[in-house]
Coordinates of C-alpha atoms in Angstrom, one line a residue:
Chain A
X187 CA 69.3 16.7 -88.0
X188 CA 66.5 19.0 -88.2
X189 CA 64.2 19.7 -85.2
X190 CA 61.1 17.8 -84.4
X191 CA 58.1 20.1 -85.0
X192 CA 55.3 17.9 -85.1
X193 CA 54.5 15.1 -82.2
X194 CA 51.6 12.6 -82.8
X195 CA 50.4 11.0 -79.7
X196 CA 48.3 7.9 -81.0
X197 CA 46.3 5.6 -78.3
X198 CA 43.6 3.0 -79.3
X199 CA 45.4 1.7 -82.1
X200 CA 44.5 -1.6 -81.1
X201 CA 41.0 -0.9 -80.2
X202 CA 40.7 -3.1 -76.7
X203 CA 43.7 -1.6 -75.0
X204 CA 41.6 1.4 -73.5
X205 CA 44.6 3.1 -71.3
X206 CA 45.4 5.0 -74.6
X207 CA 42.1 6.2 -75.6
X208 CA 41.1 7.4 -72.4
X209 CA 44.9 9.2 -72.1
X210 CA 44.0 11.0 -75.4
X211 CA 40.6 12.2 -73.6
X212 CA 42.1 13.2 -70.8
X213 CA 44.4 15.1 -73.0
X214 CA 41.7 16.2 -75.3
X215 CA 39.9 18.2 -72.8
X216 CA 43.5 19.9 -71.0
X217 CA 46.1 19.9 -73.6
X218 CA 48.3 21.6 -71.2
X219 CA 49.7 18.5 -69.8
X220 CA 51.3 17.5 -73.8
X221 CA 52.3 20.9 -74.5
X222 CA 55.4 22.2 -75.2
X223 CA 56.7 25.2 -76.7
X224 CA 59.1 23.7 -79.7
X225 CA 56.6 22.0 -81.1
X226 CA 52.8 21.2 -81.6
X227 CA 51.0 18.0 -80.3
X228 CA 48.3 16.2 -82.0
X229 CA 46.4 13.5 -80.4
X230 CA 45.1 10.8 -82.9
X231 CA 42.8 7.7 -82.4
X232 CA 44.2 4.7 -83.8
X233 CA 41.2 2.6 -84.6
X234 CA 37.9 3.8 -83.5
X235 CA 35.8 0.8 -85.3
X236 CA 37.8 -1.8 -83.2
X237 CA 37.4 0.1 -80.1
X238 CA 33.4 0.4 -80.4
X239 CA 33.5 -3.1 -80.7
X240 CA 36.0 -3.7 -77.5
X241 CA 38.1 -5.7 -80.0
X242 CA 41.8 -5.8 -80.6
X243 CA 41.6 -5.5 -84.5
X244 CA 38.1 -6.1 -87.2
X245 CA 39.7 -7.8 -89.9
X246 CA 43.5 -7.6 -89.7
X247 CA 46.4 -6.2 -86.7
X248 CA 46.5 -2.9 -87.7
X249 CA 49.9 -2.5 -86.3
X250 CA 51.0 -4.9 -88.8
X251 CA 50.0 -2.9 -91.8
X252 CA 53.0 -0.2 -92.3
X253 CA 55.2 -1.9 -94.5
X254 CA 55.1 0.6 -97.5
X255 CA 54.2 -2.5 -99.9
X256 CA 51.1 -2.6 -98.3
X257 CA 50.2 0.9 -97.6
X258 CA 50.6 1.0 -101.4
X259 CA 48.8 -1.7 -102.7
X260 CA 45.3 -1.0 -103.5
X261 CA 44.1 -4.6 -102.7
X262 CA 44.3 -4.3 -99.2
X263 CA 40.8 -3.6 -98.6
X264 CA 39.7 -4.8 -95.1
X265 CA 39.2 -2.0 -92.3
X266 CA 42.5 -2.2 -90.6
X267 CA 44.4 -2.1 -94.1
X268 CA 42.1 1.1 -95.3
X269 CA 42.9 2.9 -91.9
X270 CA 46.6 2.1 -92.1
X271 CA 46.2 4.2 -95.7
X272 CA 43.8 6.8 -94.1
X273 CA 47.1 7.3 -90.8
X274 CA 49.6 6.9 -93.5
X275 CA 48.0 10.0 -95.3
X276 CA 47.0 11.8 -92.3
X277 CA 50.5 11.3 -90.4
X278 CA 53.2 10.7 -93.3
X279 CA 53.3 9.4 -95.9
X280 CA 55.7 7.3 -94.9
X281 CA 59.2 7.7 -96.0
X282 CA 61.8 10.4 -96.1
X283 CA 59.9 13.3 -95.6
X284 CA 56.6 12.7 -93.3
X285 CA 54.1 15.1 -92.4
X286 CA 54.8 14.2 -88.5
X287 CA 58.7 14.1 -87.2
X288 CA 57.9 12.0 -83.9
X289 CA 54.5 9.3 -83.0
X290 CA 54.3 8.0 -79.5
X291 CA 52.0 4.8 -79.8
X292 CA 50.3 3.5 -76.7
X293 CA 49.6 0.2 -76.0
X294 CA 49.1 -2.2 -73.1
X295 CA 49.5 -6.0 -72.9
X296 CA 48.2 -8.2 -70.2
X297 CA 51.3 -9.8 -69.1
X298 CA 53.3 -8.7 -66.6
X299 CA 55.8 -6.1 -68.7
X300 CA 55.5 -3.1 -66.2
X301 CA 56.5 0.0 -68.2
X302 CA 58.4 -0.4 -71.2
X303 CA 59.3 1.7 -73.9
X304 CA 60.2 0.0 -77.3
X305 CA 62.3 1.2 -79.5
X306 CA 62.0 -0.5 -83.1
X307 CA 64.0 2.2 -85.7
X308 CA 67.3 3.5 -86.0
X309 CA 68.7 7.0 -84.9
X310 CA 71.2 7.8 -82.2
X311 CA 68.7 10.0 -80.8
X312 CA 66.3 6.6 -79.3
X313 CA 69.5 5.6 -77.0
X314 CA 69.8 9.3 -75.7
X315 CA 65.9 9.1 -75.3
X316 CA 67.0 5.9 -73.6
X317 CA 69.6 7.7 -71.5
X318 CA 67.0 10.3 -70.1
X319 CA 64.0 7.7 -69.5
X320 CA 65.9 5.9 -67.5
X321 CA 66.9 8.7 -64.9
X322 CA 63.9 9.5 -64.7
X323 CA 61.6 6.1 -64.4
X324 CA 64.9 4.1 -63.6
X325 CA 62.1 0.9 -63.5
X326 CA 61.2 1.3 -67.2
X327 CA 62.7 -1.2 -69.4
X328 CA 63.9 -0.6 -73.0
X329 CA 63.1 -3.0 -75.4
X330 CA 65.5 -2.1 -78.6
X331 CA 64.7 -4.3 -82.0
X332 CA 65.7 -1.7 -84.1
X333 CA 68.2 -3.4 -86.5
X334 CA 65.7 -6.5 -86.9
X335 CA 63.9 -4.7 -89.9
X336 CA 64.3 -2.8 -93.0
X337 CA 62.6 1.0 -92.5
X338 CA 60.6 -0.2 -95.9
X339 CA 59.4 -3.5 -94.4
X340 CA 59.0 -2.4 -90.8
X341 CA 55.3 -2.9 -90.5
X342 CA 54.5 -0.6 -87.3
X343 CA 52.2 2.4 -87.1
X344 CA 55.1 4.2 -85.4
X345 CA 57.1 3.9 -88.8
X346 CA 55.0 6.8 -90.3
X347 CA 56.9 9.8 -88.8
X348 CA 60.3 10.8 -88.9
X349 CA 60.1 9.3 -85.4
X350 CA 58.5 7.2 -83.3
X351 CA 58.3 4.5 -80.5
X352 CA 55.8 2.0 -78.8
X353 CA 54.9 2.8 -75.0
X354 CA 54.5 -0.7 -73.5
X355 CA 52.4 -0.8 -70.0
X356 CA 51.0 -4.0 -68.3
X357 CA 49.8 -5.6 -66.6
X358 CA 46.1 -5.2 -67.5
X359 CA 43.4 -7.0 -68.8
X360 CA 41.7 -6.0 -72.4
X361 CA 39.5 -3.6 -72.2
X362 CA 40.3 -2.5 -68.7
X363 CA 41.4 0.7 -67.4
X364 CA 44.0 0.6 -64.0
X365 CA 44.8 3.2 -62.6
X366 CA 48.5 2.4 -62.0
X367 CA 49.0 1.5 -65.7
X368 CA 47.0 4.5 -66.4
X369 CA 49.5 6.6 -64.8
X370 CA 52.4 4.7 -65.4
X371 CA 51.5 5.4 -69.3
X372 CA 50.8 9.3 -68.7
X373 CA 54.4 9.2 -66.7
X374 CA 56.2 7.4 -69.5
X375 CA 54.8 10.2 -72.4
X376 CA 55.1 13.0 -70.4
X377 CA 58.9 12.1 -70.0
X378 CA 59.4 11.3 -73.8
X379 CA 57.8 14.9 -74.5
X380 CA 60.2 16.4 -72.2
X381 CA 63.5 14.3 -74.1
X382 CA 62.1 15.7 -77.3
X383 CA 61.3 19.4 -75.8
X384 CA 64.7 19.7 -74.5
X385 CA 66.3 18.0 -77.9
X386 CA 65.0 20.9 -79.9
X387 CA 66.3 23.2 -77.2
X388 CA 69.7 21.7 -77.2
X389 CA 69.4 21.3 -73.4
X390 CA 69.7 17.9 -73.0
X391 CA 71.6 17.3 -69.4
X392 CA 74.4 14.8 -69.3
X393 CA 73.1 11.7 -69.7
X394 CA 75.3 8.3 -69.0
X395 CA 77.2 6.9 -71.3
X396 CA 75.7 3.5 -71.5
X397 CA 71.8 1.9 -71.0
X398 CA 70.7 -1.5 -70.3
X399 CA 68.0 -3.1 -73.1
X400 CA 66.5 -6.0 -74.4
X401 CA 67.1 -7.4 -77.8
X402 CA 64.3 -9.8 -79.3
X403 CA 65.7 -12.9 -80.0
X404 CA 62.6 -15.6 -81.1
X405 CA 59.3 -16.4 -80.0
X406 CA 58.3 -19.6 -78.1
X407 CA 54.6 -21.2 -79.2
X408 CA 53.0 -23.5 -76.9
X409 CA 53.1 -27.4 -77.3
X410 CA 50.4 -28.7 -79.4
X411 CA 49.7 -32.4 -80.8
X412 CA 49.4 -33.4 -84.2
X413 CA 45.9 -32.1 -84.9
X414 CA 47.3 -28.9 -83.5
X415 CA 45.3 -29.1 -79.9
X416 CA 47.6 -27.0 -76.9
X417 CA 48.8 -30.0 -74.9
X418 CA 50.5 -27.4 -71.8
X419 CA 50.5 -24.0 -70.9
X420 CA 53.4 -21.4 -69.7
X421 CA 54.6 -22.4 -66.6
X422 CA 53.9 -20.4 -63.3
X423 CA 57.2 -20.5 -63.4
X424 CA 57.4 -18.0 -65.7
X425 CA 54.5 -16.7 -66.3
X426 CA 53.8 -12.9 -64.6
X427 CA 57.9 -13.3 -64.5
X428 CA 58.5 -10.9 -68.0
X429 CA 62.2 -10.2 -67.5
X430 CA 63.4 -12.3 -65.1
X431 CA 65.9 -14.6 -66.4
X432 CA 65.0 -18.0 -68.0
X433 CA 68.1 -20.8 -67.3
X434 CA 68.6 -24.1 -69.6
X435 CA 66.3 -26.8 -67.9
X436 CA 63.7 -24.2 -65.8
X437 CA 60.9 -25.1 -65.8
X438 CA 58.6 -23.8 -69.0
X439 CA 55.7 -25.3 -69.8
X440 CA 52.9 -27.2 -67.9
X441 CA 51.6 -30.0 -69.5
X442 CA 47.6 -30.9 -69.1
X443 CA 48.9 -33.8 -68.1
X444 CA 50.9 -32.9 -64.9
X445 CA 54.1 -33.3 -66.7
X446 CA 56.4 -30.2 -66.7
X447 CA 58.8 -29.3 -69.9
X448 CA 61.5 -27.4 -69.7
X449 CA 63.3 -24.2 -71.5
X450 CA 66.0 -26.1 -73.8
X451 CA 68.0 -23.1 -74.8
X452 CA 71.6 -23.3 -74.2
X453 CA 71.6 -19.4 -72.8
X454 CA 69.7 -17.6 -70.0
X455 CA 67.2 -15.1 -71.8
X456 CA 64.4 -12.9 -70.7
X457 CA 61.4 -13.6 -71.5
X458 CA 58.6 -10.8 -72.1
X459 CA 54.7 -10.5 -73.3
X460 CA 54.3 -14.1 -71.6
X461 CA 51.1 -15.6 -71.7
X462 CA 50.0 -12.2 -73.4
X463 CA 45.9 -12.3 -74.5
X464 CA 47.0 -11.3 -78.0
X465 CA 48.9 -13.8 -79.1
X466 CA 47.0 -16.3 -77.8
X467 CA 45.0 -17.4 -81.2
X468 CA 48.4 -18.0 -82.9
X469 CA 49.5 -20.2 -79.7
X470 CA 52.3 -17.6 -79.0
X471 CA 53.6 -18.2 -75.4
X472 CA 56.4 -15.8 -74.9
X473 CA 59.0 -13.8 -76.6
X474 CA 63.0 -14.3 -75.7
X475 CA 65.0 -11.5 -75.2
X476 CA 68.8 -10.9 -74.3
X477 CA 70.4 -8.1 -72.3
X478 CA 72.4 -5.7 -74.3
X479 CA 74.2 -2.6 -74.0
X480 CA 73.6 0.5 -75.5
X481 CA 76.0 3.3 -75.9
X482 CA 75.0 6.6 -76.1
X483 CA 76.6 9.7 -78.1
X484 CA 76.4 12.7 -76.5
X485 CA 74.2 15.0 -78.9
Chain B
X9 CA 16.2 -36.2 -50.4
X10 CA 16.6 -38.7 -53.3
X11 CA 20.0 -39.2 -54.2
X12 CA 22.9 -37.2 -57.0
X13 CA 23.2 -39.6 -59.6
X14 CA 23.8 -37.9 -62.6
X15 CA 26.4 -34.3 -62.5
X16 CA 27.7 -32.3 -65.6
X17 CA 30.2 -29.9 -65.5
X18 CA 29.6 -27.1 -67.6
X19 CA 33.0 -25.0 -69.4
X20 CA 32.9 -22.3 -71.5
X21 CA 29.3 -20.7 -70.6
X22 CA 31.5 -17.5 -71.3
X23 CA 33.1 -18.2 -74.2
X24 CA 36.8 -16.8 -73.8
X25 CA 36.7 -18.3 -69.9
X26 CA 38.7 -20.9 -71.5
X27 CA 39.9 -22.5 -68.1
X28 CA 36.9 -24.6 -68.0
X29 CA 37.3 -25.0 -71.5
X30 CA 40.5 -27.0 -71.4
X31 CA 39.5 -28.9 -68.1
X32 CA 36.5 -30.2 -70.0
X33 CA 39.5 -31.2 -72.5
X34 CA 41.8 -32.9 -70.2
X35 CA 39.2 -34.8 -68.5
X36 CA 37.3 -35.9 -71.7
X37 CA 40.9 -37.6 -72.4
X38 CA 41.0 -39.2 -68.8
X39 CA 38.0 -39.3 -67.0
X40 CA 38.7 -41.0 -64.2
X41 CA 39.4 -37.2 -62.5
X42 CA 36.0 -36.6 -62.6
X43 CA 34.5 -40.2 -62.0
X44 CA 32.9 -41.5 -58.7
X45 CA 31.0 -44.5 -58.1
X46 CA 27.8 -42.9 -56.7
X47 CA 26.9 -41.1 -59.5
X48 CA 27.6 -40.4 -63.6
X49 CA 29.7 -37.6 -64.7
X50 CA 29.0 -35.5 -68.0
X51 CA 31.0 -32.8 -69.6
X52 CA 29.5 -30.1 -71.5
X53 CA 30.9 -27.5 -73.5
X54 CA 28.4 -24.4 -72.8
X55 CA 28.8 -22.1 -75.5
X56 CA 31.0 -23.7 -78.4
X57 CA 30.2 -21.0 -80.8
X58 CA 31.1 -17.7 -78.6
X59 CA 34.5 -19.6 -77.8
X60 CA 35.2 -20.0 -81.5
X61 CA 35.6 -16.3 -81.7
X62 CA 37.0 -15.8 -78.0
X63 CA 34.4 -13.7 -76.7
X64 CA 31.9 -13.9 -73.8
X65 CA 28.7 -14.4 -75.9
X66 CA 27.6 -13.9 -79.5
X67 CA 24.2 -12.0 -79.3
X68 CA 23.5 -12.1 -75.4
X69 CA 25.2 -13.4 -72.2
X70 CA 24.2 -17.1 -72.0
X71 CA 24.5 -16.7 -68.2
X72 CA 21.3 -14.7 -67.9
X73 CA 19.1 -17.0 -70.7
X74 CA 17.9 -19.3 -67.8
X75 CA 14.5 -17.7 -66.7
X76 CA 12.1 -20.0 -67.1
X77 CA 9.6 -17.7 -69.0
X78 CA 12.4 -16.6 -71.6
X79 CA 13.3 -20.4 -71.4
X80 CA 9.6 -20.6 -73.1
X81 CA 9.8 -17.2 -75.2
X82 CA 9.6 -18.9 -78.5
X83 CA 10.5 -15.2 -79.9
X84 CA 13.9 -15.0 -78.0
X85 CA 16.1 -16.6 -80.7
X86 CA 19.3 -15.4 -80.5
X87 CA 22.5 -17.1 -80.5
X88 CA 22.6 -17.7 -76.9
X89 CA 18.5 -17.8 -76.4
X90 CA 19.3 -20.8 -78.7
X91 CA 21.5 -22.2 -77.2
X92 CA 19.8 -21.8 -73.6
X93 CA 16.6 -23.7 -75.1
X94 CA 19.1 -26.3 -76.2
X95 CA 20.9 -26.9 -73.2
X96 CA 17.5 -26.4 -71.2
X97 CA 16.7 -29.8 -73.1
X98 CA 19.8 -31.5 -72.8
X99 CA 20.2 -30.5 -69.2
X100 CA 16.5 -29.8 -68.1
X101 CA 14.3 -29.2 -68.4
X102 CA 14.0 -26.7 -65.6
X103 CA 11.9 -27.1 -62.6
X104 CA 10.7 -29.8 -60.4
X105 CA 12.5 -32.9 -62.7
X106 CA 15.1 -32.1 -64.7
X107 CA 17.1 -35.1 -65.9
X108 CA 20.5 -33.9 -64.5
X109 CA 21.0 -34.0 -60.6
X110 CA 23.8 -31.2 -60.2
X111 CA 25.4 -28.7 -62.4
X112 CA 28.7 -27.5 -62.1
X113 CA 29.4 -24.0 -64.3
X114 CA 33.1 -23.2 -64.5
X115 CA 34.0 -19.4 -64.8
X116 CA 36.9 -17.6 -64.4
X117 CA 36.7 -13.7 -63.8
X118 CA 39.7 -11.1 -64.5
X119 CA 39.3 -10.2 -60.8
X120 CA 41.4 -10.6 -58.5
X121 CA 38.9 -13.1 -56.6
X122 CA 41.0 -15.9 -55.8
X123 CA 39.1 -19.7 -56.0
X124 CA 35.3 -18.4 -55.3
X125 CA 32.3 -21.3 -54.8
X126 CA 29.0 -19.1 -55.7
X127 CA 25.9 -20.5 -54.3
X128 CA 22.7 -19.2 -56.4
X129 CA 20.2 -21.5 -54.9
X130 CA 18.4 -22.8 -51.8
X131 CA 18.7 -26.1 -50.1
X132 CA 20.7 -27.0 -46.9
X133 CA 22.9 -29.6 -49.2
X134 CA 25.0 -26.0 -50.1
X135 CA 26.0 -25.1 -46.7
X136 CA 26.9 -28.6 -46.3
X137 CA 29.0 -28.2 -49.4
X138 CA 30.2 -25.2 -48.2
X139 CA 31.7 -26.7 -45.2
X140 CA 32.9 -29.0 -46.7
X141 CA 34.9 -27.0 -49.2
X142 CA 36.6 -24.8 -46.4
X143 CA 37.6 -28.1 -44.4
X144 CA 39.7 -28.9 -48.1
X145 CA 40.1 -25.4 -49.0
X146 CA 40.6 -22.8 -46.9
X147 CA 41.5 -20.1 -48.9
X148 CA 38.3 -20.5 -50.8
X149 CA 36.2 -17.4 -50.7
X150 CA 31.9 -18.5 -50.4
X151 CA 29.2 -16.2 -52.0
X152 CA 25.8 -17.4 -50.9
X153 CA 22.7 -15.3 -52.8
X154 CA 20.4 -17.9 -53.0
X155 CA 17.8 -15.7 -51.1
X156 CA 17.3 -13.2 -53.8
X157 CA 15.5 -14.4 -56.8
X158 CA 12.7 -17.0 -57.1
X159 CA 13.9 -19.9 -58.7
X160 CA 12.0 -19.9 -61.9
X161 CA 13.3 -16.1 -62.2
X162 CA 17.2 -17.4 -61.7
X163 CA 18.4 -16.7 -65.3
X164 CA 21.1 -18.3 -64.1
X165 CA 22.9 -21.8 -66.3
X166 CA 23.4 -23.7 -63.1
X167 CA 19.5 -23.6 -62.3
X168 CA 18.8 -25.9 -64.8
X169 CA 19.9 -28.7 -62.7
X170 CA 18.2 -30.0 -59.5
X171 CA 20.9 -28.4 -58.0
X172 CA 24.0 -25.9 -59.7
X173 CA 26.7 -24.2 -58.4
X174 CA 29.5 -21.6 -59.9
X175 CA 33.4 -22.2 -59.3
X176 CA 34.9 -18.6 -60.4
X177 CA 38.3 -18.0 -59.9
X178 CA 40.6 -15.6 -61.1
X179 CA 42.6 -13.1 -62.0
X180 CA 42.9 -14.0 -65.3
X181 CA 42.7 -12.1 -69.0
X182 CA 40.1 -13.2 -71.0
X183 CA 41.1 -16.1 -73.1
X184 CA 44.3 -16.6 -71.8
X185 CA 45.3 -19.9 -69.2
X186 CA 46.8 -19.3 -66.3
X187 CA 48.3 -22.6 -64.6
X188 CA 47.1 -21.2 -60.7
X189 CA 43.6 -20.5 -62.1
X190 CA 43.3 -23.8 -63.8
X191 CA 44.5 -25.4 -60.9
X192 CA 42.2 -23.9 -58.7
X193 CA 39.5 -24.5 -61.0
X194 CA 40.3 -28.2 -61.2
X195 CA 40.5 -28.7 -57.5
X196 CA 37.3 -27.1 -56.8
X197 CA 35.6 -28.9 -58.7
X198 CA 37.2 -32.5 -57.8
X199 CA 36.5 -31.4 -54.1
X200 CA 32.2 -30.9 -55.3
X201 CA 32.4 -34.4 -56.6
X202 CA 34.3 -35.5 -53.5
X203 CA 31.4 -34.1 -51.3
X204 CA 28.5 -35.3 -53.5
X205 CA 30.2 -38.9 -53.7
X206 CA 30.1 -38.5 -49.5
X207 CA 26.5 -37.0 -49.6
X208 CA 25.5 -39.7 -51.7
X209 CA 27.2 -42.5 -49.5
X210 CA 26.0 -41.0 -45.9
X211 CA 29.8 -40.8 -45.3
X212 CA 30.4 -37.1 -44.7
X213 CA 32.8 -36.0 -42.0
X214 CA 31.8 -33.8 -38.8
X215 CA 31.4 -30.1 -40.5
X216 CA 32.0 -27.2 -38.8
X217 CA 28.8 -25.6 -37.3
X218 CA 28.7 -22.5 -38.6
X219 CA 30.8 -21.1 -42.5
X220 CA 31.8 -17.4 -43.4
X221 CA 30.6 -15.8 -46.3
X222 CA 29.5 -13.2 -48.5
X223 CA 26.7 -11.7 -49.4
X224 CA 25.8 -9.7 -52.3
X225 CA 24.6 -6.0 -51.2
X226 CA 24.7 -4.0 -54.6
X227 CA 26.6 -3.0 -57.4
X228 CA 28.6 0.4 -58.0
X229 CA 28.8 1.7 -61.2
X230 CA 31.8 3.9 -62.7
X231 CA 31.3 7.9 -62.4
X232 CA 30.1 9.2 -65.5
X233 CA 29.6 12.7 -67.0
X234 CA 26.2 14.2 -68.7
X235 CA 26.7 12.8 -72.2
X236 CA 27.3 9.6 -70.7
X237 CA 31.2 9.1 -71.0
X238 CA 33.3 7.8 -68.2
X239 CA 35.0 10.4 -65.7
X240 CA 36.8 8.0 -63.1
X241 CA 38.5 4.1 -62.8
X242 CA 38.6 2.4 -60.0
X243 CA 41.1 3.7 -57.8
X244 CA 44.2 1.4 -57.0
X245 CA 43.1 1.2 -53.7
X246 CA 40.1 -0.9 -54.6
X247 CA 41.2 -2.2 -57.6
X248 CA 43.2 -5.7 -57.3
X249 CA 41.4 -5.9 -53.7
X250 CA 38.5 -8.2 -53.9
X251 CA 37.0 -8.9 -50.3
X252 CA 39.0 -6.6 -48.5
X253 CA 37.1 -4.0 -46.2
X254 CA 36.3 -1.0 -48.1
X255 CA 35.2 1.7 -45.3
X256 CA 33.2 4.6 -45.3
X257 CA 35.9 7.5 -46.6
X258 CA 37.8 5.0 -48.7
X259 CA 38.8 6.0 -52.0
X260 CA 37.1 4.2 -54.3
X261 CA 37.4 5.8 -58.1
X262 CA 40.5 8.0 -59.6
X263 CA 39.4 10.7 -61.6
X264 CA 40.5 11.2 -65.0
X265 CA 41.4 15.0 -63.3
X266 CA 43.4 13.8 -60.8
X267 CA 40.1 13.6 -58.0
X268 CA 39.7 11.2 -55.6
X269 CA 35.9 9.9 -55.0
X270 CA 35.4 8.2 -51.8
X271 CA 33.4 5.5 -50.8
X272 CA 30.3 6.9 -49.2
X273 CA 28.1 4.0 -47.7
X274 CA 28.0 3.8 -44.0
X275 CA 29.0 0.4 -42.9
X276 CA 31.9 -1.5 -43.6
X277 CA 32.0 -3.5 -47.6
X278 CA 33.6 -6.0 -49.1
X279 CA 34.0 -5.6 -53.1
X280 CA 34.2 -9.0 -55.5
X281 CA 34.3 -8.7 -59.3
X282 CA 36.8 -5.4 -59.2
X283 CA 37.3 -3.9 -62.8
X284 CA 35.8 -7.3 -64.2
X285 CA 36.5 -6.9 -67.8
X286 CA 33.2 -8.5 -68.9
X287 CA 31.1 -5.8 -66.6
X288 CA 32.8 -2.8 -68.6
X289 CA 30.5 -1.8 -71.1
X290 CA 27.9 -0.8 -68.8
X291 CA 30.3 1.1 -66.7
X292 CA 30.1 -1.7 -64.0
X293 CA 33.0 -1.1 -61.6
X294 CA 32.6 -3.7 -59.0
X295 CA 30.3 -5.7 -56.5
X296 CA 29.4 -5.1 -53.0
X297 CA 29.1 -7.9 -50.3
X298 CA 28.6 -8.6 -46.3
X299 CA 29.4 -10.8 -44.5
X300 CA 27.1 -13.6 -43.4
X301 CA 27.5 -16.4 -41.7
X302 CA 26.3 -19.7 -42.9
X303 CA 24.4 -22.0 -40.1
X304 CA 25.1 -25.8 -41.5
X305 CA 22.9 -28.5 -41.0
X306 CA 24.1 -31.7 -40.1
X307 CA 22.9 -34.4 -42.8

């Protein structure tokens, strides 16, 4: 496997979560901090018109627009599906041979996720990335989904390069800058630019042999009636609880009407992006996750 | 002091403050929450068309429309001057006789504020409520600025009424439900009705002479540089504090460059509205208050 020369650092790409676009200034006026000597850093803006308006997305979720369908099919016209082809040309194009070999995309989400660092594609190099996160933020939680999707179909702005995963830090409220997500988010880049400085270098320390993750396993919508009206909400229960573990019969939902309903799985799962802001106009309450191993080859 | 015979509640001023939103929802499908004897209860959606798209306000913040001279502007006709003239006649018409006796606005702030009971206006029924409130709530925090605007200047939706009040409570995102805050929310508000069904009835229980509050001093905007862009947040020591001390020395704002900017006043303050979401395009960082102490009348 060749080297990674070229690192794209993207914030803002959905335009209210504002701890990436201010990173990116910060970073903009001392590169220092994102420099390394095997490779060059470029710091990219994901979605400027969403951002002057404070908005997650104008017309459509631009990280839903990567599939390589729909990057090339002209009648995507609306502003999210034009600057998906406007990245895709700046960054790839996507495929075998992109322009940039690694994108770290920055987002926050207002539940209760702490630091996480998602890892969606396949390459033994995201578990040793893993490996080394973890001793260094040993509270950051992977999130791996990587077999879940075809590279083709895989609709994330962090499919354009060679490379690339999500940075995941809440909680915080859209359009809100704090200052421990802020720096939890600096932290979490900084580390990822040392994994990929010391990949190229071949000086990778020994890293262990095996990391704890998440694997996505469904999505839970709240309880609506049959003119689609939400009848409960998540359960304090489990909401601001993202990882801790969800039993058969807890406690889930609270109804308006004081009743309670509970989780009917027939497995513990962890539950992450509860109650998120986000999802919130598609009714989207939680997503399930289960713990999973992941072994790591030495390089 | 004629009696309270007719109350609304008011939900969804702000449009993605959907707490309110969905108590207006449960109680319009059981009403006996909200129904007393004494007096007639109405529910009223504030701002139907800003909720439709999940944000605050359309075209201006409804909660500033209520002046009585931009109440009489036929030239202000924006979405939410509209709408103020509108409710104005539903509610009002402001000033000496409107038709309803007591408003009741629900808000919810992405503050950490806990359950808050703002008092805007000036009669000794508020300290009385105020009492009352702490009696059945203890951990309810009391703002009292009634003293600083002339009534027919209060641009505020409560002042419609003969007499209004705010519930804020929080933290919550924007447009998301919590099941604390809506419960919160929906106790407040069944504890106002309890106290006006007692005012009404002469049956009020022995109050506490005196109530703790606060009052509103000023308002601290985030540091900015010469070309107007932001150089600070709100340092965690502030942040996720609202109505804890902040002393002379504190920090108070994180720099982008790793600075810490201390709080330079010279008495002792205690912030509300902390990195409030809705306050962040003009750079507004948080509220300052003293504390006051309330002197309550007996009826």
């Amino acid at each position: 496997m060749s080297q990674i020369r070229t690192v794209a650092i993207v914030g803002g790409t959905h335009g209210n979560e504002v701890t990436g676009i201010y990173l990116l200034k910060k970073w903009q006026k001392d590169v220092s901090p994102v420099t390394r000597a095997s490779f060059s850093t470029e710091l990219v803006h994901g979605n400027p018109r969403a951002h002057k308006y404070n908005v997650r997305y104008c017309d459509q979720d631009l990280n839903r627009q990567f599939a390589l369908k729909d990057l090339n099919n002209p009648h995507l016209a609306g502003n999210e599906q034009s600057r998906a082809k406007a990245l895709n040309q700046q960054l790839g194009p996507k495929g075998a041979n992109p322009r940039v070999d690694f994108i770290i995309d920055l987002h926050t989400t207002t539940s209760n996720m702490g630091t996480t660092l998602l890892i969606e594609r396949q390459h033994p190099l995201y578990y040793q990335l893993a490996a080394y996160v973890k001793q260094r933020m040993p509270h950051c939680i992977i999130i791996r989904d990587e077999d879940d999707m075809a590279e083709e179909d895989n609709y994330l702005l962090c499919t354009l390069g060679r490379f690339g995963v999500i940075v995941e830090v809440g909680p915080t409220p859209q359009g809100v800058l704090k200052q421990q997500v802020f720096e939890e988010s600096e932290q979490l880049t900084l580390v990822i630019l040392d994994f990929i400085e010391h990949y190229n270098n071949g000086t990778l320390p020994a890293l262990p042999a095996t990391v704890e993750a998440y694997h996505y396993v469904g999505s839970l919508k709240l309880p609506t009636n049959d003119v689609g009206e939400r009848t409960a909400m998540v359960h304090s229960h489990v909401d601001g609880k993202d990882f801790q573990p969800l039993n058969p019969g807890d406690p889930l939902f609270a109804g308006f009407d004081g009743s309670v309903i509970a989780y009917k799985g027939e497995q513990t799962v962890y539950p992450a992006f509860v109650n998120e802001a986000a999802y919130y106009d598609s009714n989207g309450a939680l997503s399930l996750h289960e713990k999973v191993v992941l072994k790591v080859e030495p390089r």
